[in-house]
Amino acid sequence: MKVMGQLRAADRRLARRVIDGGPAWARRVLPAVEEAAEHTKVWWAVTVLLAATGGRGRWPR
């Protein structure tokens, strides 16, 4: 589990560098998106959206 903790810390450091170097709107919005993604809320929202729309995009069948 030590490796996972180190990977998570490195990921957060990298995300922080990207966010800090971006535009002002990114510094306000992306930390919340990062936190939501960390706790899988974003992925549940995508899953619900796909289930509600039949899971089909514009790809050929």
Short mmCIF file of N, CA and C in Angstrom, two decimals:
data_model
loop_
_atom_site.label_atom_id
_atom_site.label_comp_id
_atom_site.label_asym_id
_atom_site.label_seq_id
_atom_site.Cartn_x
_atom_site.Cartn_y
_atom_site.Cartn_z
N MET A 1 0.81 -1.20 0.00
CA MET A 1 0.00 0.00 0.00
C MET A 1 0.85 1.26 0.00
N LYS A 2 2.10 1.13 0.37
CA LYS A 2 2.98 2.29 0.37
C LYS A 2 3.14 2.85 -1.03
N VAL A 3 3.22 1.96 -2.02
CA VAL A 3 3.37 2.40 -3.41
C VAL A 3 2.14 3.18 -3.85
N MET A 4 0.97 2.70 -3.49
CA MET A 4 -0.26 3.41 -3.87
C MET A 4 -0.31 4.80 -3.25
N GLY A 5 0.11 4.91 -2.02
CA GLY A 5 0.15 6.22 -1.36
C GLY A 5 1.11 7.17 -2.05
N GLN A 6 2.25 6.63 -2.46
CA GLN A 6 3.23 7.45 -3.17
C GLN A 6 2.70 7.88 -4.54
N LEU A 7 2.03 6.96 -5.24
CA LEU A 7 1.44 7.30 -6.54
C LEU A 7 0.36 8.37 -6.38
N ARG A 8 -0.47 8.22 -5.35
CA ARG A 8 -1.53 9.20 -5.11
C ARG A 8 -0.94 10.57 -4.80
N ALA A 9 0.12 10.61 -4.00
CA ALA A 9 0.77 11.88 -3.67
C ALA A 9 1.39 12.52 -4.91
N ALA A 10 2.03 11.70 -5.74
CA ALA A 10 2.63 12.23 -6.97
C ALA A 10 1.55 12.76 -7.91
N ASP A 11 0.43 12.05 -7.99
CA ASP A 11 -0.68 12.50 -8.83
C ASP A 11 -1.21 13.85 -8.35
N ARG A 12 -1.35 14.00 -7.06
CA ARG A 12 -1.84 15.28 -6.53
C ARG A 12 -0.86 16.42 -6.77
N ARG A 13 0.44 16.13 -6.62
CA ARG A 13 1.45 17.17 -6.89
C ARG A 13 1.40 17.60 -8.36
N LEU A 14 1.28 16.62 -9.26
CA LEU A 14 1.21 16.93 -10.69
C LEU A 14 -0.05 17.73 -11.01
N ALA A 15 -1.18 17.30 -10.47
CA ALA A 15 -2.44 18.03 -10.69
C ALA A 15 -2.33 19.45 -10.17
N ARG A 16 -1.73 19.64 -9.01
CA ARG A 16 -1.57 20.97 -8.43
C ARG A 16 -0.73 21.86 -9.33
N ARG A 17 0.34 21.32 -9.91
CA ARG A 17 1.20 22.10 -10.82
C ARG A 17 0.43 22.52 -12.06
N VAL A 18 -0.36 21.60 -12.61
CA VAL A 18 -1.14 21.90 -13.81
C VAL A 18 -2.20 22.96 -13.49
N ILE A 19 -2.90 22.79 -12.38
CA ILE A 19 -3.94 23.73 -11.99
C ILE A 19 -3.35 25.11 -11.72
N ASP A 20 -2.25 25.17 -10.98
CA ASP A 20 -1.64 26.45 -10.63
C ASP A 20 -1.13 27.20 -11.85
N GLY A 21 -0.74 26.50 -12.89
CA GLY A 21 -0.21 27.15 -14.09
C GLY A 21 -1.28 27.50 -15.10
N GLY A 22 -2.52 27.17 -14.82
CA GLY A 22 -3.60 27.40 -15.78
C GLY A 22 -4.30 28.72 -15.58
N PRO A 23 -5.36 28.93 -16.35
CA PRO A 23 -6.14 30.17 -16.23
C PRO A 23 -6.89 30.25 -14.90
N ALA A 24 -7.38 31.43 -14.59
CA ALA A 24 -8.05 31.66 -13.30
C ALA A 24 -9.25 30.74 -13.11
N TRP A 25 -10.04 30.52 -14.18
CA TRP A 25 -11.22 29.65 -14.02
C TRP A 25 -10.80 28.24 -13.66
N ALA A 26 -9.66 27.79 -14.18
CA ALA A 26 -9.19 26.44 -13.87
C ALA A 26 -8.79 26.33 -12.40
N ARG A 27 -8.20 27.38 -11.86
CA ARG A 27 -7.80 27.36 -10.45
C ARG A 27 -9.01 27.32 -9.53
N ARG A 28 -10.15 27.81 -10.01
CA ARG A 28 -11.37 27.76 -9.20
C ARG A 28 -12.12 26.44 -9.37
N VAL A 29 -12.18 25.92 -10.59
CA VAL A 29 -13.03 24.76 -10.89
C VAL A 29 -12.33 23.42 -10.70
N LEU A 30 -11.11 23.31 -11.18
CA LEU A 30 -10.45 22.01 -11.21
C LEU A 30 -10.19 21.36 -9.85
N PRO A 31 -9.90 22.10 -8.78
CA PRO A 31 -9.76 21.41 -7.49
C PRO A 31 -11.03 20.66 -7.08
N ALA A 32 -12.19 21.24 -7.35
CA ALA A 32 -13.45 20.56 -7.02
C ALA A 32 -13.64 19.32 -7.90
N VAL A 33 -13.29 19.44 -9.18
CA VAL A 33 -13.40 18.29 -10.08
C VAL A 33 -12.44 17.18 -9.64
N GLU A 34 -11.24 17.57 -9.27
CA GLU A 34 -10.25 16.59 -8.80
C GLU A 34 -10.76 15.87 -7.56
N GLU A 35 -11.31 16.61 -6.62
CA GLU A 35 -11.84 16.01 -5.39
C GLU A 35 -13.00 15.07 -5.69
N ALA A 36 -13.90 15.49 -6.58
CA ALA A 36 -15.03 14.63 -6.94
C ALA A 36 -14.55 13.36 -7.63
N ALA A 37 -13.57 13.49 -8.51
CA ALA A 37 -13.04 12.32 -9.22
C ALA A 37 -12.34 11.38 -8.25
N GLU A 38 -11.69 11.93 -7.25
CA GLU A 38 -10.99 11.11 -6.26
C GLU A 38 -11.98 10.20 -5.54
N HIS A 39 -13.18 10.66 -5.39
CA HIS A 39 -14.20 9.88 -4.68
C HIS A 39 -15.22 9.26 -5.62
N THR A 40 -14.90 9.13 -6.86
CA THR A 40 -15.66 8.47 -7.92
C THR A 40 -17.02 9.09 -8.24
N LYS A 41 -17.32 10.27 -7.72
CA LYS A 41 -18.61 10.90 -8.02
C LYS A 41 -18.75 11.19 -9.51
N VAL A 42 -17.67 11.62 -10.14
CA VAL A 42 -17.71 11.92 -11.57
C VAL A 42 -18.06 10.66 -12.35
N TRP A 43 -17.44 9.54 -11.97
CA TRP A 43 -17.66 8.29 -12.71
C TRP A 43 -19.08 7.77 -12.51
N TRP A 44 -19.64 7.95 -11.32
CA TRP A 44 -21.04 7.57 -11.11
C TRP A 44 -21.97 8.44 -11.97
N ALA A 45 -21.67 9.73 -12.06
CA ALA A 45 -22.50 10.62 -12.89
C ALA A 45 -22.44 10.20 -14.35
N VAL A 46 -21.26 9.84 -14.84
CA VAL A 46 -21.13 9.37 -16.22
C VAL A 46 -21.91 8.08 -16.42
N THR A 47 -21.82 7.18 -15.46
CA THR A 47 -22.54 5.91 -15.54
C THR A 47 -24.05 6.13 -15.60
N VAL A 48 -24.55 7.02 -14.75
CA VAL A 48 -25.99 7.32 -14.74
C VAL A 48 -26.40 7.94 -16.07
N LEU A 49 -25.60 8.85 -16.59
CA LEU A 49 -25.91 9.48 -17.87
C LEU A 49 -25.95 8.45 -19.00
N LEU A 50 -24.96 7.57 -19.03
CA LEU A 50 -24.94 6.54 -20.06
C LEU A 50 -26.13 5.60 -19.93
N ALA A 51 -26.48 5.23 -18.71
CA ALA A 51 -27.62 4.35 -18.51
C ALA A 51 -28.92 5.04 -18.93
N ALA A 52 -29.05 6.32 -18.64
CA ALA A 52 -30.27 7.06 -18.98
C ALA A 52 -30.42 7.26 -20.48
N THR A 53 -29.30 7.33 -21.21
CA THR A 53 -29.37 7.56 -22.65
C THR A 53 -29.19 6.27 -23.45
N GLY A 54 -29.19 5.16 -22.77
CA GLY A 54 -29.04 3.89 -23.47
C GLY A 54 -27.58 3.54 -23.73
N GLY A 55 -26.67 4.36 -23.27
CA GLY A 55 -25.24 4.07 -23.40
C GLY A 55 -24.72 4.15 -24.81
N ARG A 56 -25.44 4.78 -25.69
CA ARG A 56 -25.00 4.86 -27.09
C ARG A 56 -24.50 6.26 -27.41
N GLY A 57 -23.41 6.30 -28.12
CA GLY A 57 -22.89 7.55 -28.60
C GLY A 57 -23.15 7.66 -30.09
N ARG A 58 -22.28 8.31 -30.82
CA ARG A 58 -22.44 8.46 -32.25
C ARG A 58 -21.61 7.45 -33.03
N TRP A 59 -21.14 6.43 -32.34
CA TRP A 59 -20.31 5.44 -33.00
C TRP A 59 -21.16 4.47 -33.80
N PRO A 60 -20.65 4.00 -34.93
CA PRO A 60 -21.41 3.02 -35.70
C PRO A 60 -21.55 1.71 -34.95
N ARG A 61 -22.62 1.03 -35.22
CA ARG A 61 -22.86 -0.25 -34.53
C ARG A 61 -22.24 -1.38 -35.29
#
